[in-house]
Coordinates of C-alpha atoms in Angstrom, one line a residue:
X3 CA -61.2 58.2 -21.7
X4 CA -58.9 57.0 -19.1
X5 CA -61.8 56.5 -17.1
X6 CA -63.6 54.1 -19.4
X7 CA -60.6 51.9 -19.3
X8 CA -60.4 51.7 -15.7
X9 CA -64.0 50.6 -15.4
X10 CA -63.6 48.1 -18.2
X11 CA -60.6 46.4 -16.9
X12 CA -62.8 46.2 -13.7
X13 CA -65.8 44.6 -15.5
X14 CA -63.4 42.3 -17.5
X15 CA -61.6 41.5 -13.9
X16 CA -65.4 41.2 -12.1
X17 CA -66.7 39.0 -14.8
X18 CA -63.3 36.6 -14.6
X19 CA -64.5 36.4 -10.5
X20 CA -67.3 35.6 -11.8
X21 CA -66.8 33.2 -14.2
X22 CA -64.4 31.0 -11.4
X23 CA -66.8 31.3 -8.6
X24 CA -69.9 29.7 -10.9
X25 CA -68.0 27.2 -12.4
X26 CA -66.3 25.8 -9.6
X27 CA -69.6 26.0 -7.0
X28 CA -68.9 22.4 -6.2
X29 CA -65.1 22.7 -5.3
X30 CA -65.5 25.6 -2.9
X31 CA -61.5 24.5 -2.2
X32 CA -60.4 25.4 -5.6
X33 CA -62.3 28.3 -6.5
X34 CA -60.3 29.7 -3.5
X35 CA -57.6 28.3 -5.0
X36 CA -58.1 30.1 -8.4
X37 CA -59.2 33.4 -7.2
X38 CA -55.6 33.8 -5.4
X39 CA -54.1 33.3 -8.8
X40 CA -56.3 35.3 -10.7
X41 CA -55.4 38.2 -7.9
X42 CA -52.1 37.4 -8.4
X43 CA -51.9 37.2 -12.1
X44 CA -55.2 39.2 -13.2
X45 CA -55.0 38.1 -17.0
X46 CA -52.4 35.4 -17.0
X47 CA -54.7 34.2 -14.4
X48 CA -57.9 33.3 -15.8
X49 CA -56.1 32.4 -18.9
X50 CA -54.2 29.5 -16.8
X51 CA -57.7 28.7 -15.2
X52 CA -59.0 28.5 -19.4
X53 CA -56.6 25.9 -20.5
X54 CA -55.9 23.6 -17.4
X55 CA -59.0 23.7 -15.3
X56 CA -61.6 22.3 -17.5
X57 CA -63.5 19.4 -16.2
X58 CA -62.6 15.8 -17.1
X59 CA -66.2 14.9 -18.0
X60 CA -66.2 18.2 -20.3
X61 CA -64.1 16.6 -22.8
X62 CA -66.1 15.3 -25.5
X63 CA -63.1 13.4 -27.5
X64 CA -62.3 11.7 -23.8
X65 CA -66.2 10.5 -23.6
X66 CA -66.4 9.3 -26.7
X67 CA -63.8 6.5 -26.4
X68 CA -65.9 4.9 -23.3
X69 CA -66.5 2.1 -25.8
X70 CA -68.8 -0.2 -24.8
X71 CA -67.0 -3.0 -26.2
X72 CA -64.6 -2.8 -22.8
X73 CA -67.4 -2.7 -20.7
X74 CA -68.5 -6.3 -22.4
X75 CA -65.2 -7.4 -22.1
X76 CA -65.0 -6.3 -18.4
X77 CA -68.1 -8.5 -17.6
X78 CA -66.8 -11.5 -19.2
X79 CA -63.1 -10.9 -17.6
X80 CA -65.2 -10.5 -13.8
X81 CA -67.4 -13.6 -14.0
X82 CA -64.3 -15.2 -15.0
X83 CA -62.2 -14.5 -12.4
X84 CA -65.4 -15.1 -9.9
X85 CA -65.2 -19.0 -11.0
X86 CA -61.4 -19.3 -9.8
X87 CA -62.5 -18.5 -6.5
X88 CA -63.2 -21.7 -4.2
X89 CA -65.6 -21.2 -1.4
X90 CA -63.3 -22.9 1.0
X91 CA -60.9 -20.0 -0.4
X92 CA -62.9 -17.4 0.6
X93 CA -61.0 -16.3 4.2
X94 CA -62.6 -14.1 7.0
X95 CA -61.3 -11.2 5.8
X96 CA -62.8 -10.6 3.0
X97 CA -66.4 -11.8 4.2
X98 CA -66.4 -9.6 6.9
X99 CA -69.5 -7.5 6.4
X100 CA -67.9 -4.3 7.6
X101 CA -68.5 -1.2 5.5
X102 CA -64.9 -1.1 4.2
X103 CA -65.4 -5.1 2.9
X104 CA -69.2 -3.8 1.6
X105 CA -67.3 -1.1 0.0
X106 CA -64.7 -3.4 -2.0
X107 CA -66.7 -6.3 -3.0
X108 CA -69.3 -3.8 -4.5
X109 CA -66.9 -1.7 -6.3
X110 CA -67.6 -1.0 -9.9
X111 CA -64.3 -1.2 -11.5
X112 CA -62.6 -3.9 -10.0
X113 CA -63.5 -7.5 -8.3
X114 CA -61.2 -8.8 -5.5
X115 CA -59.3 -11.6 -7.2
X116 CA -57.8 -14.9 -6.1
X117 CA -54.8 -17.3 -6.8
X118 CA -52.2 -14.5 -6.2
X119 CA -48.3 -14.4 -5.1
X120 CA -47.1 -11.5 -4.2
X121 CA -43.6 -9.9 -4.0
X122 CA -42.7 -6.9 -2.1
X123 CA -39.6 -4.4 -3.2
X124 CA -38.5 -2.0 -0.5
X125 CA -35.8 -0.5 -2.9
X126 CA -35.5 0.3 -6.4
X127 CA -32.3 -2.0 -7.3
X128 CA -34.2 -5.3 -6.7
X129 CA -37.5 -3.9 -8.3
X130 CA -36.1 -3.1 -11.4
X131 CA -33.5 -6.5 -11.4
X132 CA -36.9 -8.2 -11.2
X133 CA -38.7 -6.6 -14.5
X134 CA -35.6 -6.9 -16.2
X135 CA -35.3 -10.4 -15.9
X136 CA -38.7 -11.0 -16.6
X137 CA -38.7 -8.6 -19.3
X138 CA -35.9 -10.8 -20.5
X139 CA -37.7 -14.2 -20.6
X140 CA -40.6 -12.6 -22.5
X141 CA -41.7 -14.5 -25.2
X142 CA -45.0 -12.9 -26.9
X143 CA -45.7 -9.6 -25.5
X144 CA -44.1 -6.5 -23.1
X145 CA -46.2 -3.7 -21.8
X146 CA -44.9 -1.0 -19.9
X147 CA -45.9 2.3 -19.1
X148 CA -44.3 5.3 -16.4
X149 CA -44.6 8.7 -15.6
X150 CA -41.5 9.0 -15.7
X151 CA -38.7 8.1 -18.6
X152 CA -35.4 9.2 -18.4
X153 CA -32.5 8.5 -20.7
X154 CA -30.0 8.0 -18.2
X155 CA -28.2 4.6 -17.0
X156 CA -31.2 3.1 -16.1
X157 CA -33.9 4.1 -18.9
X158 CA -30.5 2.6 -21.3
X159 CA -30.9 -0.4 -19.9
X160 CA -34.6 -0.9 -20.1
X161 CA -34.5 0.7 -23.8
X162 CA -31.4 -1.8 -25.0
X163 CA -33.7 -4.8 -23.6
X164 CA -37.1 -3.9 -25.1
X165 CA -34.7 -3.0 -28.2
X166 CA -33.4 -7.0 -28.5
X167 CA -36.7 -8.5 -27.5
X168 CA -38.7 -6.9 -30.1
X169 CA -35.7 -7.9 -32.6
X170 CA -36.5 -11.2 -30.9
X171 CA -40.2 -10.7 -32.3
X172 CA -41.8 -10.5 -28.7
X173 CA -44.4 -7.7 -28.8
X174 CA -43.3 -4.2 -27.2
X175 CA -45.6 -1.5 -26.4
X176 CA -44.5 1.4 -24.2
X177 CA -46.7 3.9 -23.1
X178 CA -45.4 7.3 -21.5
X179 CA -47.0 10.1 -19.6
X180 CA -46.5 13.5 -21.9
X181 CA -45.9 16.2 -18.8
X182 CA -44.0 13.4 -16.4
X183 CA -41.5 12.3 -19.6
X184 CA -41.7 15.8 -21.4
X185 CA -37.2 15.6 -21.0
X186 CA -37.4 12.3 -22.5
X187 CA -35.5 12.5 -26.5
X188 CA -36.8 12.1 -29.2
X189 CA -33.7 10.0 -30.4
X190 CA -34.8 7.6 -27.3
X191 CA -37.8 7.2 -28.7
X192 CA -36.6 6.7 -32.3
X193 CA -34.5 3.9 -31.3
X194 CA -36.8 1.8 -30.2
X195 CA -39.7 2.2 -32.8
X196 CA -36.6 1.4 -35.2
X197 CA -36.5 -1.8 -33.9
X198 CA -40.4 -2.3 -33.6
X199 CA -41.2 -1.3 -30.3
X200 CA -44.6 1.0 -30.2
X201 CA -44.9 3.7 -28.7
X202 CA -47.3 5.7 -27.5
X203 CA -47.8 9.5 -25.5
X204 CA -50.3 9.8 -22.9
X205 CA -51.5 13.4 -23.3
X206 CA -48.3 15.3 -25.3
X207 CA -47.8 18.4 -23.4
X208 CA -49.0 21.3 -26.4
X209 CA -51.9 19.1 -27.4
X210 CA -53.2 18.6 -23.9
X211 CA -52.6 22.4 -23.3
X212 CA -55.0 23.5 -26.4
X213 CA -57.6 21.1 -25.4
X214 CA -57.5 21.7 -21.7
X215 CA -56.7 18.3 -20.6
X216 CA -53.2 19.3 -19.1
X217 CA -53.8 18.9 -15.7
X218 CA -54.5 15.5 -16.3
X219 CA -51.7 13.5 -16.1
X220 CA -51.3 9.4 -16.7
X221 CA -49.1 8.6 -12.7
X222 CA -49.4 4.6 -13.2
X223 CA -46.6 2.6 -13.2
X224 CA -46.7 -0.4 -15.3
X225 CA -45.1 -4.1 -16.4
X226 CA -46.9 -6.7 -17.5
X227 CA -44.7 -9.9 -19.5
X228 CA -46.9 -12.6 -21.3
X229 CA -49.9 -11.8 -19.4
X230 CA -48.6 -13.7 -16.4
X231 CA -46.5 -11.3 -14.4
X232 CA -47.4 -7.9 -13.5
X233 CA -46.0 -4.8 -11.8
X234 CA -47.0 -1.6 -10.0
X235 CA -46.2 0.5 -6.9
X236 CA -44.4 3.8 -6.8
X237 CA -41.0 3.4 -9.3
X238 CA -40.6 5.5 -12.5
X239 CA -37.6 4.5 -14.8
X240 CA -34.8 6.8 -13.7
X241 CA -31.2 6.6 -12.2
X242 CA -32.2 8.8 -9.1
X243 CA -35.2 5.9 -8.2
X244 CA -31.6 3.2 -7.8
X245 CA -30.6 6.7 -5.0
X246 CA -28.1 8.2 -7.4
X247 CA -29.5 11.5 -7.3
X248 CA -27.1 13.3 -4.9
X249 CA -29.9 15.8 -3.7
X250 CA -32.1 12.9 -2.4
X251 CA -29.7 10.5 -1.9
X252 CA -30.7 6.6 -0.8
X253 CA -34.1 6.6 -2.5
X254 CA -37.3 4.6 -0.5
X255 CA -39.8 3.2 -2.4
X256 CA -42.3 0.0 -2.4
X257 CA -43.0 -1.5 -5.5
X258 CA -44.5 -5.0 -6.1
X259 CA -45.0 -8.0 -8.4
X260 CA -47.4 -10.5 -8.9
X261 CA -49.1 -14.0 -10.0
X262 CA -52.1 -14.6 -10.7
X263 CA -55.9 -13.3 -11.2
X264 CA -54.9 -9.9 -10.0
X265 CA -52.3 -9.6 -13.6
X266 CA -55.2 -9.8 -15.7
X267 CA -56.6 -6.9 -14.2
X268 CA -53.2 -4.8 -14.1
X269 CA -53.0 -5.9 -18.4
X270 CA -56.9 -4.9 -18.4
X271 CA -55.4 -1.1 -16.9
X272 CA -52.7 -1.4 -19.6
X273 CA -54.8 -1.7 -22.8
X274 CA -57.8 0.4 -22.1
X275 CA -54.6 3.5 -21.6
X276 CA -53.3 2.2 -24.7
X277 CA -56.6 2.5 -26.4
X278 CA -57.3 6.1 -24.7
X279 CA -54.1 6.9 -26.9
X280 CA -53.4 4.9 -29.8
X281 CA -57.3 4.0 -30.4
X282 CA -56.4 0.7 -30.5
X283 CA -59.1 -2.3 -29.3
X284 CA -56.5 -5.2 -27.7
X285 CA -59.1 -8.2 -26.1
X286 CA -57.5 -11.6 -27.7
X287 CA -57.3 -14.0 -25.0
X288 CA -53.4 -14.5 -25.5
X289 CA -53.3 -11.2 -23.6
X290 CA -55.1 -12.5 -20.9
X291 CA -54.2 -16.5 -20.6
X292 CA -55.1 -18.6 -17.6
X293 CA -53.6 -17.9 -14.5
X294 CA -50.8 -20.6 -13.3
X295 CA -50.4 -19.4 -10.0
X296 CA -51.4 -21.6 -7.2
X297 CA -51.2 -18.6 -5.3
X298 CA -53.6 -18.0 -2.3
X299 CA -53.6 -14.1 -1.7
X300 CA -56.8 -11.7 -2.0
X301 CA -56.0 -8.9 -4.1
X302 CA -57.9 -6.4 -5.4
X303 CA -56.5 -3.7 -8.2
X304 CA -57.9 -0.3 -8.2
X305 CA -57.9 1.5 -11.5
X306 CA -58.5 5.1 -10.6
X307 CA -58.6 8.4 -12.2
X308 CA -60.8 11.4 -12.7
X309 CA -63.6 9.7 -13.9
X310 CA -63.5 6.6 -11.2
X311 CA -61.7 8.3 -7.8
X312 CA -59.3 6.7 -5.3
X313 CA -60.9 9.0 -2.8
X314 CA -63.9 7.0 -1.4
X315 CA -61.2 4.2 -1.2
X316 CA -59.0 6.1 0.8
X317 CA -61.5 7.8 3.1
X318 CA -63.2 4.1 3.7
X319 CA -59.8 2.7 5.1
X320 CA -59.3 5.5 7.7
X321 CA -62.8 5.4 9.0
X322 CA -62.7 2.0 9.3
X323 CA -59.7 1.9 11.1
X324 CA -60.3 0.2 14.7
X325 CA -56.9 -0.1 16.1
X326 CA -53.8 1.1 13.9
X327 CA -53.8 3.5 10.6
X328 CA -50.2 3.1 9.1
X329 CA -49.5 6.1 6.3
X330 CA -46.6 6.3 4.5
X331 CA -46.7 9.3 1.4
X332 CA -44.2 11.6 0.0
X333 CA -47.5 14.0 -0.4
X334 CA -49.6 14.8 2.6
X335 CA -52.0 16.9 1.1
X336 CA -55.5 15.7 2.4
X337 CA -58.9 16.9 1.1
X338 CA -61.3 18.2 3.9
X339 CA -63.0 15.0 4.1
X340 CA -59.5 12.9 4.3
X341 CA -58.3 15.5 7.1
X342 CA -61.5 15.3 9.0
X343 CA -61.3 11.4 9.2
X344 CA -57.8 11.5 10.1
X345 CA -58.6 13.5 13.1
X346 CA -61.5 11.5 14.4
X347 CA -59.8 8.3 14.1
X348 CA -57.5 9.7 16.5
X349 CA -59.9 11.5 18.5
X350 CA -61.2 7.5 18.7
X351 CA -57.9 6.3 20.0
X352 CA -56.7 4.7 16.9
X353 CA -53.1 4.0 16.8
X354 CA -52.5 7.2 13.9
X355 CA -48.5 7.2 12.9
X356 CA -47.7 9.6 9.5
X357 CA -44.2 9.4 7.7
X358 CA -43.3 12.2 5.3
X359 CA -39.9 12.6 4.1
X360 CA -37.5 15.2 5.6
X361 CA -36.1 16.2 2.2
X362 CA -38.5 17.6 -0.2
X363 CA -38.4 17.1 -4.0
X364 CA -41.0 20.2 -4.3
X365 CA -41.0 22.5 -1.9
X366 CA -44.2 24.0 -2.3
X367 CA -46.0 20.6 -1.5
X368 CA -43.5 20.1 1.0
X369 CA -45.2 23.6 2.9
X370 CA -48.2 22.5 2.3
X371 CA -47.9 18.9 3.5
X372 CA -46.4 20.4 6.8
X373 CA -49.5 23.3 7.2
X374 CA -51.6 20.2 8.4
X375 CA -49.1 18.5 10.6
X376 CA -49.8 21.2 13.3
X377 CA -53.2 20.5 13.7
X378 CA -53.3 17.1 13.5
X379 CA -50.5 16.9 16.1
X380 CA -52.9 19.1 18.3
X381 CA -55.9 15.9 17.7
X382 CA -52.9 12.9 18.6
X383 CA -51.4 12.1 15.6
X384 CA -48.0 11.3 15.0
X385 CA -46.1 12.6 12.5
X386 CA -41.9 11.2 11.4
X387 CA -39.8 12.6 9.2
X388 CA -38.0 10.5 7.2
X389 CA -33.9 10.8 7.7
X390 CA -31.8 8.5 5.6
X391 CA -32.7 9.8 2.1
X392 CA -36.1 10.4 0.2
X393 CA -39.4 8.6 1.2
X394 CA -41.3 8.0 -2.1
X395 CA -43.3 5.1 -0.6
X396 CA -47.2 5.2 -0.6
X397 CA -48.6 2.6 1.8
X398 CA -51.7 2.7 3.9
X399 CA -52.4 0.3 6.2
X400 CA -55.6 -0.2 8.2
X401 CA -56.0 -2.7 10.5
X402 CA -55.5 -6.1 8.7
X403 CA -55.9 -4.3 4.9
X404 CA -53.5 -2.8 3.0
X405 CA -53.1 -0.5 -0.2
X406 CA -50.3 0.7 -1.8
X407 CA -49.4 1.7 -5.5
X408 CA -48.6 4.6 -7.1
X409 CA -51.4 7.2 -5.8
X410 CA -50.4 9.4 -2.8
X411 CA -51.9 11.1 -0.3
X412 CA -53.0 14.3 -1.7
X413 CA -55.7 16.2 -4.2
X414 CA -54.2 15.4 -7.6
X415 CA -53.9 11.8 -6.9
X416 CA -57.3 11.2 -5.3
X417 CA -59.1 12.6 -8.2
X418 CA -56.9 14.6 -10.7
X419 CA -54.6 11.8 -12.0
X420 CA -55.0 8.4 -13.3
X421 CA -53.2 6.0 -10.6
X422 CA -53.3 2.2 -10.2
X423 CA -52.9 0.3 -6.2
X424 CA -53.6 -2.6 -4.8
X425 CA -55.3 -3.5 -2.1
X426 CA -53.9 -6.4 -0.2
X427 CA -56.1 -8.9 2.2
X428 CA -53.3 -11.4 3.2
X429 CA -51.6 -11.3 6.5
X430 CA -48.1 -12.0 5.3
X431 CA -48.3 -9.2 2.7
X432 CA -49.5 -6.9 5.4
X433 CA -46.8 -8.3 8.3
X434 CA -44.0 -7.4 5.8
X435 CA -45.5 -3.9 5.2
X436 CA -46.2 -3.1 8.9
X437 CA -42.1 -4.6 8.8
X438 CA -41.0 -2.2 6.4
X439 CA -43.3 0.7 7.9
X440 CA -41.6 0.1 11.6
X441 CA -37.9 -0.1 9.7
X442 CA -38.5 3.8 8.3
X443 CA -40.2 4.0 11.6
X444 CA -36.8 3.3 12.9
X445 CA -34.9 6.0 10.8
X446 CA -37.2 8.8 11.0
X447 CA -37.3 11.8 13.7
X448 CA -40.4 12.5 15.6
X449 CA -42.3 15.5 14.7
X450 CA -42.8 17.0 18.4
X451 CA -45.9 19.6 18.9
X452 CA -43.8 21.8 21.1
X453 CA -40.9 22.1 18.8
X454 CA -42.8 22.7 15.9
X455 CA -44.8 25.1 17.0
X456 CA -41.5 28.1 17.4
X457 CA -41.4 27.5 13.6
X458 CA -40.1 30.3 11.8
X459 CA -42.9 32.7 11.1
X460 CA -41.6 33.0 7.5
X461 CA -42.2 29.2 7.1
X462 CA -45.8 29.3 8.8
X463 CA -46.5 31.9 6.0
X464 CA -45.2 29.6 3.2
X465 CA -46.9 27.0 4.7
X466 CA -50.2 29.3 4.7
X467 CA -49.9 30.2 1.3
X468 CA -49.0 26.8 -0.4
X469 CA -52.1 25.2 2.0
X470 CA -54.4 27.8 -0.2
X471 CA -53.1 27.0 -3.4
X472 CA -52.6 23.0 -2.6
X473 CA -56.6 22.0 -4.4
X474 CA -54.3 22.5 -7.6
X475 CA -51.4 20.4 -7.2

């Protein structure tokens, strides 16, 4: 009898193998990933695999709300931001017929817009004084949305301002990721629909568990005031993004804000999320008034998620690369094909310089970011680590382009989360970028091959271990 049960807990434990390795064929990297677990934690295992590794396309519910009413709007919203673009506009670097530049005029989310001003926040304090006091001078509508919400100093602030401006009768819609803001009160939230503010939950944790979506988490970051001012880059709404967090300490970020055609396109982001949750169809045309910026930046916003990747993006702007490749990421947890690139753009004698922070905020990322420095210190990379506090910025710069926003430079973001950058054409918003990049240049510690390789053989085998498990971050 004891028998049997042996040999049925080894067909159940064979068919769970099973199960993983024909499902995930295509993602050799995670099926590794997953079979680890499952060794680890035989039942619990699979069970985890069940509820948080479904595919995005597998969700019927998600399907059905690719209304087709968007994508008629989207046309109209494209052709209409086309005609604000004068051909004596048009600069070299956007009709260069490279295959980056084929790659981002043909992309199908997005157009490259026109008519923009750009501002550029290195720190959180002058980010968030800025959406305040636009916030403040709202006088229709307010759209934000974060990954993060806390009810601390900060989030009070935000919540006391939304609070008077929808008393005001300006508009107020919040949106909120469920697994990023899961510490977030209800009473927070109950104060400000009390005053007319809606809200709305990207994924609640317990739903997205029973219906596998979990793993898929809403990281853009979000402010958009009238329709004519827009933000996004890397801040959530918290007191330790303003450095009061005394385990990180001074907190790095870049954030931005904008004028002009590119805002329409950060509002379009906006709505279609708040329709995903609240099933709402937003299109009026006070949402999305003409542009009075007189602006003359190139920027293109990329809307990105599982079902439209940052990854051929990212990939295009490192093999492109001819002289310099600029990467700042609190994340360095590339996908074969991102790693691959990196090292033949050095093997080519590009100018490749990485800066990764020197404290972590989770360690396990942290290992696995620093399993691939070793190698691609051995091709002639360069790698910093960041000194005066916590390095939250995601930049890449390549060549004379630019991206930045709130996806870094590892699995989830490329294809497991839904993440909104720009990508910027004009030489002044690169010069200051390449400004700040050389500043945290300037306060970062060299990663040295010699040095790192007498490592601690305990950390190589962390770093081993969280490199195996890293497809599931």
């Amino acid at each position: 009898m004891q028998l049997l049960w042996i040999i049925a807990a080894l067909l159940l434990f064979i068919i769970q193998i099973a199960s993983i390795i024909i499902l995930e064929y295509r993602r050799s990297n995670k099926a590794i990933a997953w079979l680890i677990i499952l060794f680890l934690f035989p039942i619990f295992g699979f069970l985890l695999y069940y509820f948080v590794a479904k595919e995005y396309f597998c969700h019927r519910t998600l399907r059905r709300k690719k209304n087709r009413h968007w994508e008629s709007f989207k046309s109209d919203l494209i052709h209409r931001c086309k005609q604000r673009i004068a051909i004596d506009m048009v600069e070299e670097t956007v009709c260069q017929e490279d295959n980056l530049h084929a790659l981002l005029k043909n992309m199908p989310s997005i157009p490259i817009t026109a008519c923009n001003e750009t501002t550029i926040y290195a720190e959180g304090e002058q980010a968030f004084e800025a959406m305040l006091e636009s916030i403040a001078g709202a006088r229709h509508h307010i759209h934000i949305e974060f990954y993060i919400i806390r009810d601390d100093n900060l989030g009070t602030r935000f919540e006391r301002l939304l609070i008077r401006k929808a008393q005001e009768g300006v508009q107020v819609r919040l949106l909120y990721d469920g697994f990023g803001s899961r510490r977030l009160g209800k009473a927070f939230l109950k104060r400000l629909q009390d005053a007319g503010v809606e809200t709305g939950c990207f994924f609640p944790p317990v739903a997205a568990f029973f219906d596998k979506r979990l793993n898929y988490r809403n990281h853009r970051k979000i402010v958009v005031v009238d329709g004519k001012i827009g933000f996004l880059g890397g801040l959530n709404i918290g007191d330790e993004y303003l450095g009061k967090d005394p385990a990180f300490g001074y907190w790095r970020d870049t954030h931005f804000s904008m004028k002009g055609d590119a805002v329409l396109w950060i509002q379009y982001t906006f709505l279609t999320d708040w329709y995903l949750v609240k099933e709402q169809i937003i299109t009026d045309s006070v949402y999305y008034p003409v542009q009075e910026s007189q602006g003359r930046e190139f920027v293109q916003i990329v809307k990105s998620g599982p079902d439209e990747t940052i990854l051929e993006l990212i990939f295009s702007l490192i093999v492109s690369a001819k002289k310099r490749l600029y990467i700042e990421t609190p994340y360095f947890v590339p996908d074969p094909g991102i790693l691959l690139a990196l090292k033949t753009a050095v093997i080519s004698g590009i100018d490749v310089r990485i800066i990764i922070p020197d404290v972590p905020d989770k360690k396990i990322v942290y290992y696995a970011s620093l399993s691939y420095v070793q190698e691609l210190l051995q091709a002639g990379a360069r790698f910093y680590c960041y000194q005066k506090g916590f390095l939250h910025s995601k930049v890449i710069i390549s060549d004379n382009l630019a991206c930045s926003g709130s996806a870094n430079m590892d699995i989830r973001s490329f294809c497991g989360q839904f993440e909104l950058n720009a990508v910027f054409f004009d030489g002044k918003v690169i010069d200051r970028l390449v400004q700040d990049f050389f500043r945290d240049l300037s306060l970062s510690q060299e990663i040295l091959l010699p040095e790192f390789e007498k490592r601690p053989g305990i950390q190589k085998m962390k770093e081993v271990f969280a490199r195996l498990l890293s497809p599931l971050f």
